[in-house]
Amino acid sequence: MSKRIEAKITCPRCKHQFDYTLYRSIWGEYPENRELVMSDKINVAKCPSCGDSTKLVFPFIYTNAKQHFAVWWEPEYDPQIDKDSAGYANMLGEGNYLATAPRVRDWDEFKETILKFERGELKGKPGTMSSGMEGQMKGFLKDLEKKNKKQNSGCLGMVAAIITVAGGLGYTLFQIIL
Ligand SMILES: [Zn+2]
């Protein structure tokens, strides 16, 4: 599933506060999801009070498990992406397409990068993701349990309970839905 995050948005125009669910990841192999990105409608919040629409400057990863590629839109440096990439490398092996997903700052360049992967001009490595994410995740979690029992090591930084984004962006995240 695409990962979504609840956020409190403050409308930049009228200062009304409302809840909005942001995408942190989106599964681009589904045409309706791809369309959300390509038509610039992803993470655009419409204020219920004044009707103004705001595109939220929030990094997310676009993935396509069928074509084995992923691309981050990272308008501002996000240290959580370093942790996510390390988690993917641990889970799926170094060099797989999620761990090595390009991090693109510019929105148009981000979309162009997706198109390049779709046309085969860029290629990602499948890793072990292609054989079914859920099975892999379950296997991974079992491995993690074993490791934790053996080594009593902490988490791999894959799951964060709370992300807070600097106030200037006008929204606060308070929960991640996995
Ligand atoms: Zn408003």
mmCIF file of C-alpha atoms and ligand atoms in Angstrom:
data_model
loop_
_atom_site.group_PDB
_atom_site.id
_atom_site.type_symbol
_atom_site.label_atom_id
_atom_site.label_comp_id
_atom_site.label_asym_id
_atom_site.label_seq_id
_atom_site.Cartn_x
_atom_site.Cartn_y
_atom_site.Cartn_z
ATOM 1 C CA MET A 1 0.000 0.000 0.000
ATOM 2 C CA SER A 2 1.003 3.592 -0.469
ATOM 3 C CA LYS A 3 2.028 5.037 2.874
ATOM 4 C CA ARG A 4 -0.017 7.992 4.075
ATOM 5 C CA ILE A 5 0.478 10.450 6.906
ATOM 6 C CA GLU A 6 -2.044 12.535 8.802
ATOM 7 C CA ALA A 7 -1.128 16.199 8.931
ATOM 8 C CA LYS A 8 -2.584 19.398 10.340
ATOM 9 C CA ILE A 9 -2.527 22.064 7.672
ATOM 10 C CA THR A 10 -2.683 25.787 8.254
ATOM 11 C CA CYS A 11 -4.100 27.502 5.185
ATOM 12 C CA PRO A 12 -1.540 30.089 4.018
ATOM 13 C CA ARG A 13 -4.339 32.344 2.796
ATOM 14 C CA CYS A 14 -6.956 32.412 5.578
ATOM 15 C CA LYS A 15 -5.071 30.608 8.418
ATOM 16 C CA HIS A 16 -7.870 28.059 8.817
ATOM 17 C CA GLN A 17 -6.594 24.763 10.264
ATOM 18 C CA PHE A 18 -7.704 21.451 8.830
ATOM 19 C CA ASP A 19 -6.662 17.810 8.634
ATOM 20 C CA TYR A 20 -5.152 16.410 5.474
ATOM 21 C CA THR A 21 -3.687 13.021 4.608
ATOM 22 C CA LEU A 22 -0.364 13.274 2.795
ATOM 23 C CA TYR A 23 1.295 10.633 0.676
ATOM 24 C CA ARG A 24 4.752 9.616 1.916
ATOM 25 C CA SER A 25 4.951 6.897 -0.718
ATOM 26 C CA ILE A 26 2.817 6.171 -3.730
ATOM 27 C CA TRP A 27 2.560 3.014 -5.807
ATOM 28 C CA GLY A 28 2.937 4.266 -9.343
ATOM 29 C CA GLU A 29 2.099 0.942 -10.990
ATOM 30 C CA TYR A 30 -1.553 1.846 -10.377
ATOM 31 C CA PRO A 31 -2.696 4.221 -13.172
ATOM 32 C CA GLU A 32 -4.782 6.408 -10.835
ATOM 33 C CA ASN A 33 -1.765 6.928 -8.582
ATOM 34 C CA ARG A 34 0.509 7.735 -11.493
ATOM 35 C CA GLU A 35 -2.077 10.239 -12.711
ATOM 36 C CA LEU A 36 -2.124 11.960 -9.297
ATOM 37 C CA VAL A 37 1.579 12.664 -9.712
ATOM 38 C CA MET A 38 1.656 13.480 -13.413
ATOM 39 C CA SER A 39 -1.270 15.913 -13.130
ATOM 40 C CA ASP A 40 0.382 17.671 -10.147
ATOM 41 C CA LYS A 41 -2.513 16.769 -7.853
ATOM 42 C CA ILE A 42 -0.619 14.728 -5.285
ATOM 43 C CA ASN A 43 -0.344 16.307 -1.830
ATOM 44 C CA VAL A 44 -2.388 19.314 -2.903
ATOM 45 C CA ALA A 45 -4.641 20.324 -0.004
ATOM 46 C CA LYS A 46 -7.803 22.318 -0.602
ATOM 47 C CA CYS A 47 -8.824 24.558 2.292
ATOM 48 C CA PRO A 48 -12.444 23.807 3.293
ATOM 49 C CA SER A 49 -12.873 27.387 4.496
ATOM 50 C CA CYS A 50 -11.670 29.574 1.600
ATOM 51 C CA GLY A 51 -11.229 26.956 -1.139
ATOM 52 C CA ASP A 52 -7.606 27.831 -1.802
ATOM 53 C CA SER A 53 -5.405 24.918 -2.924
ATOM 54 C CA THR A 54 -1.861 24.503 -1.644
ATOM 55 C CA LYS A 55 0.765 22.112 -2.947
ATOM 56 C CA LEU A 56 2.505 20.865 0.165
ATOM 57 C CA VAL A 57 6.281 20.805 0.090
ATOM 58 C CA PHE A 58 6.546 17.314 1.506
ATOM 59 C CA PRO A 59 9.022 14.697 0.258
ATOM 60 C CA PHE A 60 7.628 11.388 -0.945
ATOM 61 C CA ILE A 61 8.786 8.342 -2.874
ATOM 62 C CA TYR A 62 7.229 7.207 -6.139
ATOM 63 C CA THR A 63 7.629 3.482 -6.643
ATOM 64 C CA ASN A 64 6.864 1.099 -9.467
ATOM 65 C CA ALA A 65 7.329 -2.509 -8.358
ATOM 66 C CA LYS A 66 6.458 -3.866 -11.815
ATOM 67 C CA GLN A 67 9.192 -1.901 -13.579
ATOM 68 C CA HIS A 68 11.542 -1.972 -10.585
ATOM 69 C CA PHE A 69 12.180 1.681 -10.020
ATOM 70 C CA ALA A 70 11.615 4.339 -7.408
ATOM 71 C CA VAL A 71 12.239 8.083 -7.290
ATOM 72 C CA TRP A 72 12.137 10.480 -4.335
ATOM 73 C CA TRP A 73 10.826 13.995 -4.659
ATOM 74 C CA GLU A 74 12.943 15.814 -2.075
ATOM 75 C CA PRO A 75 12.282 19.554 -2.332
ATOM 76 C CA GLU A 76 14.266 20.136 0.854
ATOM 77 C CA TYR A 77 16.844 17.846 2.433
ATOM 78 C CA ASP A 78 15.075 15.191 4.502
ATOM 79 C CA PRO A 79 17.345 13.163 6.839
ATOM 80 C CA GLN A 80 14.583 10.562 7.232
ATOM 81 C CA ILE A 81 15.246 9.535 3.607
ATOM 82 C CA ASP A 82 18.811 8.559 4.587
ATOM 83 C CA LYS A 83 17.307 6.272 7.221
ATOM 84 C CA ASP A 84 14.659 4.902 4.853
ATOM 85 C CA SER A 85 17.340 4.122 2.240
ATOM 86 C CA ALA A 86 19.481 2.334 4.827
ATOM 87 C CA GLY A 87 16.421 0.365 5.930
ATOM 88 C CA TYR A 88 15.664 -0.664 2.337
ATOM 89 C CA ALA A 89 19.292 -1.729 1.849
ATOM 90 C CA ASN A 90 19.096 -3.869 4.992
ATOM 91 C CA MET A 91 15.784 -5.339 3.967
ATOM 92 C CA LEU A 92 16.332 -5.925 0.254
ATOM 93 C CA GLY A 93 20.063 -5.869 -0.236
ATOM 94 C CA GLU A 94 22.454 -3.106 -1.220
ATOM 95 C CA GLY A 95 21.807 -1.679 -4.656
ATOM 96 C CA ASN A 96 18.131 -2.580 -4.976
ATOM 97 C CA TYR A 97 15.955 0.077 -6.557
ATOM 98 C CA LEU A 98 14.393 1.347 -3.333
ATOM 99 C CA ALA A 99 17.731 1.799 -1.573
ATOM 100 C CA THR A 100 19.238 3.596 -4.576
ATOM 101 C CA ALA A 101 16.204 5.648 -5.634
ATOM 102 C CA PRO A 102 17.331 9.024 -7.034
ATOM 103 C CA ARG A 103 16.511 12.044 -4.857
ATOM 104 C CA VAL A 104 15.259 14.845 -7.084
ATOM 105 C CA ARG A 105 14.690 18.382 -5.829
ATOM 106 C CA ASP A 106 12.945 19.935 -8.838
ATOM 107 C CA TRP A 107 9.326 18.861 -9.426
ATOM 108 C CA ASP A 108 9.484 18.782 -13.242
ATOM 109 C CA GLU A 109 12.792 16.939 -13.160
ATOM 110 C CA PHE A 110 11.214 14.461 -10.727
ATOM 111 C CA LYS A 111 8.449 13.666 -13.214
ATOM 112 C CA GLU A 112 10.963 13.497 -16.080
ATOM 113 C CA THR A 113 13.018 10.980 -14.063
ATOM 114 C CA ILE A 114 9.931 8.769 -13.704
ATOM 115 C CA LEU A 115 9.391 8.950 -17.478
ATOM 116 C CA LYS A 116 13.028 8.012 -18.112
ATOM 117 C CA PHE A 117 12.614 4.897 -15.975
ATOM 118 C CA GLU A 118 9.366 4.064 -17.792
ATOM 119 C CA ARG A 119 11.091 4.418 -21.172
ATOM 120 C CA GLY A 120 13.988 2.248 -19.979
ATOM 121 C CA GLU A 121 16.567 5.050 -20.225
ATOM 122 C CA LEU A 122 17.233 4.575 -16.528
ATOM 123 C CA LYS A 123 17.098 1.200 -14.828
ATOM 124 C CA GLY A 124 16.728 0.134 -11.210
ATOM 125 C CA LYS A 125 17.838 -3.174 -9.749
ATOM 126 C CA PRO A 126 15.022 -5.439 -8.592
ATOM 127 C CA GLY A 127 16.671 -6.668 -5.400
ATOM 128 C CA THR A 128 14.291 -9.119 -3.816
ATOM 129 C CA MET A 129 11.289 -6.810 -4.004
ATOM 130 C CA SER A 130 9.883 -8.243 -7.229
ATOM 131 C CA SER A 131 8.788 -11.524 -5.701
ATOM 132 C CA GLY A 132 6.159 -9.864 -3.562
ATOM 133 C CA MET A 133 6.587 -7.146 -1.005
ATOM 134 C CA GLU A 134 4.356 -8.584 1.688
ATOM 135 C CA GLY A 135 6.064 -11.939 1.799
ATOM 136 C CA GLN A 136 9.415 -10.223 1.905
ATOM 137 C CA MET A 137 8.277 -7.903 4.650
ATOM 138 C CA LYS A 138 7.003 -10.793 6.755
ATOM 139 C CA GLY A 139 10.268 -12.650 6.253
ATOM 140 C CA PHE A 140 12.179 -9.550 7.132
ATOM 141 C CA LEU A 141 10.206 -8.975 10.306
ATOM 142 C CA LYS A 142 10.832 -12.561 11.361
ATOM 143 C CA ASP A 143 14.538 -12.120 10.715
ATOM 144 C CA LEU A 144 14.437 -8.923 12.696
ATOM 145 C CA GLU A 145 12.784 -10.684 15.627
ATOM 146 C CA LYS A 146 15.473 -13.331 15.546
ATOM 147 C CA LYS A 147 18.202 -10.730 15.351
ATOM 148 C CA ASN A 148 16.692 -8.772 18.185
ATOM 149 C CA LYS A 149 16.597 -11.871 20.345
ATOM 150 C CA LYS A 150 20.187 -12.670 19.522
ATOM 151 C CA GLN A 151 21.739 -9.251 19.617
ATOM 152 C CA ASN A 152 19.146 -7.186 21.412
ATOM 153 C CA SER A 153 19.770 -4.543 18.775
ATOM 154 C CA GLY A 154 17.538 -1.559 18.281
ATOM 155 C CA CYS A 155 15.282 -0.842 15.362
ATOM 156 C CA LEU A 156 16.685 -0.201 11.915
ATOM 157 C CA GLY A 157 15.187 3.213 11.605
ATOM 158 C CA MET A 158 12.451 2.015 9.287
ATOM 159 C CA VAL A 159 9.535 3.013 11.409
ATOM 160 C CA ALA A 160 9.208 6.431 12.943
ATOM 161 C CA ALA A 161 6.415 7.204 15.335
ATOM 162 C CA ILE A 162 6.364 10.928 14.872
ATOM 163 C CA ILE A 163 7.819 13.260 12.286
ATOM 164 C CA THR A 164 7.761 16.941 12.915
ATOM 165 C CA VAL A 165 8.530 19.263 10.072
ATOM 166 C CA ALA A 166 9.866 22.747 10.701
ATOM 167 C CA GLY A 167 7.108 25.269 11.263
ATOM 168 C CA GLY A 168 7.792 27.344 8.154
ATOM 169 C CA LEU A 169 6.055 24.807 5.960
ATOM 170 C CA GLY A 170 2.723 25.447 7.635
ATOM 171 C CA TYR A 171 1.865 21.946 8.657
ATOM 172 C CA THR A 172 2.606 19.524 11.438
ATOM 173 C CA LEU A 173 2.648 15.781 11.098
ATOM 174 C CA PHE A 174 1.447 13.860 14.064
ATOM 175 C CA GLN A 175 1.024 10.297 12.963
ATOM 176 C CA ILE A 176 2.249 7.846 10.394
ATOM 177 C CA ILE A 177 -0.187 5.276 9.095
ATOM 178 C CA LEU A 178 1.683 2.184 8.031
HETATM 179 ZN ZN ZN B 1 -8.154 28.969 3.555
#
